[in-house]
PDB file of C-alpha atoms in Angstrom:
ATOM      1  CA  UNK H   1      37.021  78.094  83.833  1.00 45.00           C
ATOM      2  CA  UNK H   2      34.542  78.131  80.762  1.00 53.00           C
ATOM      3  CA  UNK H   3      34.986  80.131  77.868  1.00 72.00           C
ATOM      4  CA  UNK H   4      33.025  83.034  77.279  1.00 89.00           C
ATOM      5  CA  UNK H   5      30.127  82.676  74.990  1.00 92.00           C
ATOM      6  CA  UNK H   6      29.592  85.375  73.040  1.00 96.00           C
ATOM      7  CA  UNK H   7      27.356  83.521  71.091  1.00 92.00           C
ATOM      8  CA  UNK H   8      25.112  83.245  74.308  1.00 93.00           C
ATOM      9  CA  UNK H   9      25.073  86.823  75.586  1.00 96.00           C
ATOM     10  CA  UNK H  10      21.270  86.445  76.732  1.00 90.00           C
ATOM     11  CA  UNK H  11      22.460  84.134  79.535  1.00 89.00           C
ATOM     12  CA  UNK H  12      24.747  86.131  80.740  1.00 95.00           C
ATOM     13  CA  UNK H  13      24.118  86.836  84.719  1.00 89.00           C
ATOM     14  CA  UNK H  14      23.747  90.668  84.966  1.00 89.00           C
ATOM     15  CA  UNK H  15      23.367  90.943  89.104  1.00 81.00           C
ATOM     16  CA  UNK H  16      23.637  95.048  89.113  1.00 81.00           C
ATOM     17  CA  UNK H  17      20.855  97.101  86.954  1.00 84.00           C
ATOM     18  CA  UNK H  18      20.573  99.056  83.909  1.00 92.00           C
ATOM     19  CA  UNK H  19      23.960 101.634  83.419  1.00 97.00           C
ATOM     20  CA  UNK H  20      25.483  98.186  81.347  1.00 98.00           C
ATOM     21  CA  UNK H  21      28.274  99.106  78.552  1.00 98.00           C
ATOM     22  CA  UNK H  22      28.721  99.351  75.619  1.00 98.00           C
ATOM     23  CA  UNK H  23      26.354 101.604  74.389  1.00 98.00           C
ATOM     24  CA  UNK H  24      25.110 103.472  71.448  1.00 98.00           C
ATOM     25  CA  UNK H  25      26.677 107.094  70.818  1.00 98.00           C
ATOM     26  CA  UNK H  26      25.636 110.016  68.814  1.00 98.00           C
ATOM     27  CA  UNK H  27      26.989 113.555  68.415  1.00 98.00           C
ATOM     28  CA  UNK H  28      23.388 114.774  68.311  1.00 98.00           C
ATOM     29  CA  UNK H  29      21.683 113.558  71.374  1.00 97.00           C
ATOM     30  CA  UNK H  30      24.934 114.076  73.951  1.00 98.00           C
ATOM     31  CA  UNK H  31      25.445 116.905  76.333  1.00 98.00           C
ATOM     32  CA  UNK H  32      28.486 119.351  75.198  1.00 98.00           C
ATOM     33  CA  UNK H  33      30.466 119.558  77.791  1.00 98.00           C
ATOM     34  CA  UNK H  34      33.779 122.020  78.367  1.00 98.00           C
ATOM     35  CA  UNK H  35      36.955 120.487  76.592  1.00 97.00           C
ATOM     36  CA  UNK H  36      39.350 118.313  78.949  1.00 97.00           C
ATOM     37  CA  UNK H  37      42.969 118.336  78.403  1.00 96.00           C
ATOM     38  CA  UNK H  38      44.106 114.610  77.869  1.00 97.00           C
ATOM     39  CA  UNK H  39      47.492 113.758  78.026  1.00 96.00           C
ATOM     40  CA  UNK H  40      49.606 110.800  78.952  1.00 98.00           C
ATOM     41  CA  UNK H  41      51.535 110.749  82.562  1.00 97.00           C
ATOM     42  CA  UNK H  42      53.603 107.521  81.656  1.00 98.00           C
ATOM     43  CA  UNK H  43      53.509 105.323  78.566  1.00 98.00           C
ATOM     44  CA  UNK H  44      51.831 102.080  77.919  1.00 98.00           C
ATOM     45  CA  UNK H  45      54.374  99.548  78.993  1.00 98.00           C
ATOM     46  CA  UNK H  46      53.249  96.326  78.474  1.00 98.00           C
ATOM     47  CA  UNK H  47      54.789  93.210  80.637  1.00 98.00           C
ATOM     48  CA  UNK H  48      53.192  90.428  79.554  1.00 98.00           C
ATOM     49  CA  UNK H  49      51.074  89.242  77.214  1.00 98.00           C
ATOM     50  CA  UNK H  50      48.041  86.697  77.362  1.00 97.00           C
ATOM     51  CA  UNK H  51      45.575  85.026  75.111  1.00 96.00           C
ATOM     52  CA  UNK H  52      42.429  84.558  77.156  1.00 92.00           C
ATOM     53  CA  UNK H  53      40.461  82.657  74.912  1.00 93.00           C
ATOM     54  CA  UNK H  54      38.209  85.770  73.984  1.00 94.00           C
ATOM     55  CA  UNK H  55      40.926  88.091  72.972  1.00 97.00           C
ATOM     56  CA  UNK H  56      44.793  88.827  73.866  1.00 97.00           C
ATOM     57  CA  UNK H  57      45.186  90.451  77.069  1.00 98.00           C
ATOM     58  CA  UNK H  58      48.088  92.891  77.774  1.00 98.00           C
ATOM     59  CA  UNK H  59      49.267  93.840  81.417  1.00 98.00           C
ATOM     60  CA  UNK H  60      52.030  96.744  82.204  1.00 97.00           C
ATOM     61  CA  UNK H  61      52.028 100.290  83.335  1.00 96.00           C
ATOM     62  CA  UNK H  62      50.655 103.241  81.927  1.00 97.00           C
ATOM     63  CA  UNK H  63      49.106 106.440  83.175  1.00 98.00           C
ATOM     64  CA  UNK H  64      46.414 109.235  81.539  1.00 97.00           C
ATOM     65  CA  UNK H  65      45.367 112.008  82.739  1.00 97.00           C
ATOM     66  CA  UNK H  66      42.128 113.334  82.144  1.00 96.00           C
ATOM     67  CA  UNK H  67      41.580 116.784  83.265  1.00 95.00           C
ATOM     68  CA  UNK H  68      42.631 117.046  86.814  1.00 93.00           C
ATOM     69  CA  UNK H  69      42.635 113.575  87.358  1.00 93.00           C
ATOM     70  CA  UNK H  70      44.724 110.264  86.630  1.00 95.00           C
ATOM     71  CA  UNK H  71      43.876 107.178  85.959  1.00 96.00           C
ATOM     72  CA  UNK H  72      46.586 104.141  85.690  1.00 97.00           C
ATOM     73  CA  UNK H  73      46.545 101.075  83.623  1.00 98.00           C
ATOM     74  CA  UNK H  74      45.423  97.936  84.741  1.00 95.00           C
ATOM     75  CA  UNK H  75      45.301  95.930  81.237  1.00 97.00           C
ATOM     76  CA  UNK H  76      44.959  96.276  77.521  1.00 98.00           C
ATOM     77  CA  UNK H  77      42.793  94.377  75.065  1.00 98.00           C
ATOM     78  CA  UNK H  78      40.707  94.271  71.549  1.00 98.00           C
ATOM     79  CA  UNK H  79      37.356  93.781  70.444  1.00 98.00           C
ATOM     80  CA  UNK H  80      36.157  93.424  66.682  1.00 98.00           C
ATOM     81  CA  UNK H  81      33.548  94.404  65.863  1.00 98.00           C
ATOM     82  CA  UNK H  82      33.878  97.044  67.718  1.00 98.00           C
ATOM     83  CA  UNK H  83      31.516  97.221  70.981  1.00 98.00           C
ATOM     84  CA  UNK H  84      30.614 101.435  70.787  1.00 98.00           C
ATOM     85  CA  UNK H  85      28.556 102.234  67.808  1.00 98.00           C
ATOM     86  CA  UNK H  86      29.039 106.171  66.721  1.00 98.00           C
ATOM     87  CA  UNK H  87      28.530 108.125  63.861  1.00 97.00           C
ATOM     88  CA  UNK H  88      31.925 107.340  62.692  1.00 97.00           C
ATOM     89  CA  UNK H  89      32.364 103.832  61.260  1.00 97.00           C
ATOM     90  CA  UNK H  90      34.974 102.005  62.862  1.00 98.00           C
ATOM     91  CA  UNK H  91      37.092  98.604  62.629  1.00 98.00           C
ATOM     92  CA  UNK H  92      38.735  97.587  66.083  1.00 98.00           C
ATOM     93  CA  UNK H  93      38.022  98.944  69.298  1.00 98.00           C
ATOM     94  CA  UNK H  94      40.695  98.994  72.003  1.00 98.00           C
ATOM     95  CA  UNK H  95      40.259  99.111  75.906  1.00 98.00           C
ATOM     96  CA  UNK H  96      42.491 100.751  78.047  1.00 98.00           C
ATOM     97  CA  UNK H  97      41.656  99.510  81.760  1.00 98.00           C
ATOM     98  CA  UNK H  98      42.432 102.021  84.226  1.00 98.00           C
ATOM     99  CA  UNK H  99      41.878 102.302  87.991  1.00 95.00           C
ATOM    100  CA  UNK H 100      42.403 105.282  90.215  1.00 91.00           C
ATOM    101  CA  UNK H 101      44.064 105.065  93.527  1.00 86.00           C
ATOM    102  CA  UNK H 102      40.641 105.131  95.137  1.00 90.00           C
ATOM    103  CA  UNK H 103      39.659 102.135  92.963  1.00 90.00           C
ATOM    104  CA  UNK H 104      37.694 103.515  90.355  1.00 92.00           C
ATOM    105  CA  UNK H 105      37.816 101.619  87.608  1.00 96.00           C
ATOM    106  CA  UNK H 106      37.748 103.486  83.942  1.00 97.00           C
ATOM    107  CA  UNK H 107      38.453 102.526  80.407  1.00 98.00           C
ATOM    108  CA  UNK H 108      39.365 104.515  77.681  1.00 98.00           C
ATOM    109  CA  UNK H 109      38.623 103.102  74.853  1.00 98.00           C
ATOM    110  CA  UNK H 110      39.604 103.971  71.161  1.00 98.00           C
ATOM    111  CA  UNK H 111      37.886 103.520  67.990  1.00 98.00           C
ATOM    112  CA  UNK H 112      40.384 102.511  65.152  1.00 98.00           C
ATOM    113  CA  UNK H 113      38.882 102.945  62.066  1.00 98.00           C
ATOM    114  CA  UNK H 114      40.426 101.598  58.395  1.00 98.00           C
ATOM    115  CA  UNK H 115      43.615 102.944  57.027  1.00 98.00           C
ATOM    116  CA  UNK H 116      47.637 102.436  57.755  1.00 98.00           C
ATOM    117  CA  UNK H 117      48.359  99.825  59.837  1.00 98.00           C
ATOM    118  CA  UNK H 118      49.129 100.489  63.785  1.00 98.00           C
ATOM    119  CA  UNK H 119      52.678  99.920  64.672  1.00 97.00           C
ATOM    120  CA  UNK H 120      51.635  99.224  68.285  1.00 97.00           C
ATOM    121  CA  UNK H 121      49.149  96.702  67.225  1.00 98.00           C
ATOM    122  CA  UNK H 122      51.799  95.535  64.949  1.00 97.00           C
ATOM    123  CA  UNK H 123      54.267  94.535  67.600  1.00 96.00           C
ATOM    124  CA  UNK H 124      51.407  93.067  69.601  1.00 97.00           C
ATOM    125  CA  UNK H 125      50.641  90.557  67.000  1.00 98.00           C
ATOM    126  CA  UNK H 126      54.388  89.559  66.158  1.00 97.00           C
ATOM    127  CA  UNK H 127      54.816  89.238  69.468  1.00 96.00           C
ATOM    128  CA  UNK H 128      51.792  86.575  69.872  1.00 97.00           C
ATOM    129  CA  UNK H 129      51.928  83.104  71.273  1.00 96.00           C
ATOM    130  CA  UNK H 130      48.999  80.823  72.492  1.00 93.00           C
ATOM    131  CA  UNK H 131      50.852  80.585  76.049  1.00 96.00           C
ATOM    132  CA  UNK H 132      51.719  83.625  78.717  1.00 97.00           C
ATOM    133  CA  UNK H 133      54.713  85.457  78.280  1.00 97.00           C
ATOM    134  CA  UNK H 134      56.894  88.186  78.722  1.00 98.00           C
ATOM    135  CA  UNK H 135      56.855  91.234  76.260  1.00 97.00           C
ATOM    136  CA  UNK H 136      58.277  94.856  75.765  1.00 96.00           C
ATOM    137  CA  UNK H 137      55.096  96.678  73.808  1.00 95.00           C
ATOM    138  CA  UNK H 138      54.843 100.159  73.952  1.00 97.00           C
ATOM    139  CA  UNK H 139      51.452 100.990  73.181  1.00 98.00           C
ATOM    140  CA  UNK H 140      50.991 104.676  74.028  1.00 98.00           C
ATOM    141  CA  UNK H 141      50.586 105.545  70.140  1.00 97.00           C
ATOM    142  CA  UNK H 142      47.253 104.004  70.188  1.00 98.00           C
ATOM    143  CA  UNK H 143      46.100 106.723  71.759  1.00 98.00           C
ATOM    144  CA  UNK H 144      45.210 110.045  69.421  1.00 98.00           C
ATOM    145  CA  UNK H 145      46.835 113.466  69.890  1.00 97.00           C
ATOM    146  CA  UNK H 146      43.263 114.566  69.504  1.00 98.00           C
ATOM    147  CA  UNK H 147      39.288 113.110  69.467  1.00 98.00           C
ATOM    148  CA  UNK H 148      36.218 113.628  69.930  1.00 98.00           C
ATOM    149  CA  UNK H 149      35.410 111.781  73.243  1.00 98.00           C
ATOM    150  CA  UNK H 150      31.963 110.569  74.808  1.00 98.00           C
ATOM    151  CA  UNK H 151      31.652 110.232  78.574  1.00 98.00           C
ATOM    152  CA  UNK H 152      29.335 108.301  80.521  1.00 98.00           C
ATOM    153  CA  UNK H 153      28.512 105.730  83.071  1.00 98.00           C
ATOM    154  CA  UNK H 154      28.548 102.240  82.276  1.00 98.00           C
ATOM    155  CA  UNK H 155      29.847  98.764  83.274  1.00 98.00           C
ATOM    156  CA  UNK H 156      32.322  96.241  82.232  1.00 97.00           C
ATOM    157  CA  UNK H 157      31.592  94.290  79.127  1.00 97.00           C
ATOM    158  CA  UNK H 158      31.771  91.008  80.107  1.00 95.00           C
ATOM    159  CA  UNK H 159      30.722  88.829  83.358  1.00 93.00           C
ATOM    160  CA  UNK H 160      30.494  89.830  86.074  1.00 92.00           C
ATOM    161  CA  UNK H 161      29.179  93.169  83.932  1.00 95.00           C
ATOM    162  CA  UNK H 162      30.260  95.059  87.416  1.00 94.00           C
ATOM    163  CA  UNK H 163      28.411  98.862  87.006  1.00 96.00           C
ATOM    164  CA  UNK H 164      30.054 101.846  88.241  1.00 96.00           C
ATOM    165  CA  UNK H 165      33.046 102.020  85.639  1.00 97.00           C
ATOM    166  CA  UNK H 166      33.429 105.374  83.813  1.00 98.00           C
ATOM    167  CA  UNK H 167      33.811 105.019  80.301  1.00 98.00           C
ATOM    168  CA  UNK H 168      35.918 108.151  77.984  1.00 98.00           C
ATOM    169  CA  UNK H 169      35.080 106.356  74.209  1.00 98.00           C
ATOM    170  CA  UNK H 170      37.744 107.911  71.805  1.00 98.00           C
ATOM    171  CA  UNK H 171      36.660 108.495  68.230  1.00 98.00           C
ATOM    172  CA  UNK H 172      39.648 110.276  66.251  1.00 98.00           C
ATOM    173  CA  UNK H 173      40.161 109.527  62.562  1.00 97.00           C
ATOM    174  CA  UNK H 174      43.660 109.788  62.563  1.00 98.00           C
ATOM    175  CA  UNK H 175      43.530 106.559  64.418  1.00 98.00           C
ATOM    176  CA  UNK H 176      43.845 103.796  62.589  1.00 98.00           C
ATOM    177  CA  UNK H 177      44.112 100.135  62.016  1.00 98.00           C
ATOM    178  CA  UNK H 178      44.567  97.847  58.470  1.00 98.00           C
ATOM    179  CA  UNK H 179      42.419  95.475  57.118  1.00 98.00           C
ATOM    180  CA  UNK H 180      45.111  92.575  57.438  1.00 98.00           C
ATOM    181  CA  UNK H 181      45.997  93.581  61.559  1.00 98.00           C
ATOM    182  CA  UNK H 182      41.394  93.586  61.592  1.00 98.00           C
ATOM    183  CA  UNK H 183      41.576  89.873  60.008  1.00 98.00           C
ATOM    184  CA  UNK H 184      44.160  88.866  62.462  1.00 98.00           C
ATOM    185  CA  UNK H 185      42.218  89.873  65.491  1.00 98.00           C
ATOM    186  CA  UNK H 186      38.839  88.547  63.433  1.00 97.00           C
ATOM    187  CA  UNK H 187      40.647  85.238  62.822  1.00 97.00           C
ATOM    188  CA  UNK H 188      42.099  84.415  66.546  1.00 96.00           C
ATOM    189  CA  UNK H 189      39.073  85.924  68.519  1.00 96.00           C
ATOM    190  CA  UNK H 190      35.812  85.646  66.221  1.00 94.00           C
ATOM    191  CA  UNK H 191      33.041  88.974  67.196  1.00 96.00           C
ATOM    192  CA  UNK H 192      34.290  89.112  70.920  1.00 97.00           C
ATOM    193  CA  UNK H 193      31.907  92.176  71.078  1.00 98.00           C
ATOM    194  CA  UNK H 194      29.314  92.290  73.430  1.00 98.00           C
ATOM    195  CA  UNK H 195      25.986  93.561  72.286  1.00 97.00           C
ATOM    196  CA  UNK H 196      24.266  97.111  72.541  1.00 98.00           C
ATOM    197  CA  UNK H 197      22.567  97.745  75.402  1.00 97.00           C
ATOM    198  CA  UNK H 198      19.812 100.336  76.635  1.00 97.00           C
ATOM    199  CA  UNK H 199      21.072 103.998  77.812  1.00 97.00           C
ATOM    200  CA  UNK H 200      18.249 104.064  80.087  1.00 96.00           C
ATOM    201  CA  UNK H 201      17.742 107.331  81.031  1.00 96.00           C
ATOM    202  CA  UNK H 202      21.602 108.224  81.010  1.00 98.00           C
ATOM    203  CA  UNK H 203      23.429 111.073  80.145  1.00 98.00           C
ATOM    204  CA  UNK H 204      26.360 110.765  78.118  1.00 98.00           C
ATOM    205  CA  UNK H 205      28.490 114.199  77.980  1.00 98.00           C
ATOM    206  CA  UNK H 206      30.471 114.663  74.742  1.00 98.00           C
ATOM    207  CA  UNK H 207      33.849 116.855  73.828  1.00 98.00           C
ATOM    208  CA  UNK H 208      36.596 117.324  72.003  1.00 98.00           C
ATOM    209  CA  UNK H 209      40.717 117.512  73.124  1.00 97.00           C
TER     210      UNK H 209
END
């Protein structure tokens, strides 16, 4: 299997249409929406851990709930840069990969901006080896006990760029990540983000939890 070139994004076969993730976000152009309760079901308990050539790769359990609906984990990973541009600057951006019983696939994912170091990311890195293996992370502090979230429509971020996935992008600035766990990431998995692309005609809803 080749390694994804990031480096080569405009070659990239995109065989769906034009709701393709990430995007770019602002507070002033999305649609206010009525506040969602999000809280977490079961924590992030990761299995296993990977290194996929583009970034490590965490599988396990975990469940969020999002309003009146719940969304379990398929897998965990990291992008830096970060893939979601917003008006708040961030450093890492994490991707929760969820799927609902019906199949819908959704990914929250969580905009870590500079300051203390994570703890969850932490672990993940001490517990880092080139080759599969088994792990006990807990990773359910990543997520913030409040944010600002943006909604929308969108696809996966790399091939096959399948449309259809619901996106929830977390920006909280209690969440946080330190320059040395950024390098780390930077160093092992050099700007696995994929470009910007068009909204094309898309709403994106915004609130707050």
């Amino acid at each position: 299997m080749a390694i994804l070139n990031y480096h080569d994004q405009a070659h990239w076969h995109n065989g769906f249409g034009q709701q393709q993730s990430p995007i770019e976000l602002s507070q002033k152009t999305a649609t206010s929406v009525s506040s969602l309760p999000v809280r977490i079901v079961a924590p992030y308990a990761m299995q296993r851990e990977l290194d996929d050539d583009t970034t490590v790769k965490l599988l396990g359990q975990g469940t969020i709930a999002i309003g009146a609906r719940q969304y379990t984990c398929v897998q965990v990973h990291f992008h830096v840069p970060v893939e979601h541009v917003t008006e708040m600057p961030a450093a890492l951006e994490v991707h929760l990969v969820h799927q609902t019983t019906l199949g819908q696939l959704c990914v929250i994912a969580i905009r870590l901006v500079l300051g203390a170091p994570a703890p969850a990311l932490a672990q993940v890195i001490a517990d880092y080896t080139p080759q599969p293996h088994a792990v006990h992370s807990d990773l359910t502090g990543l997520v913030p006990a409040h944010a600002h979230v943006f909604h929308y429509l969108g696809s996966l971020t790399t091939p096959p760029l399948t449309e259809g996935v619901e996106w929830y992008v977390l920006d909280a600035p209690t969440a946080t990540v330190s320059a040395e766990q950024v390098a780390w990431f930077a160093a092992h998995y050099p700007e696995n983000n994929r470009a910007v692309q068009p909204l094309a005609g898309r709403v994106v809803e915004q609130f707050t939890y």
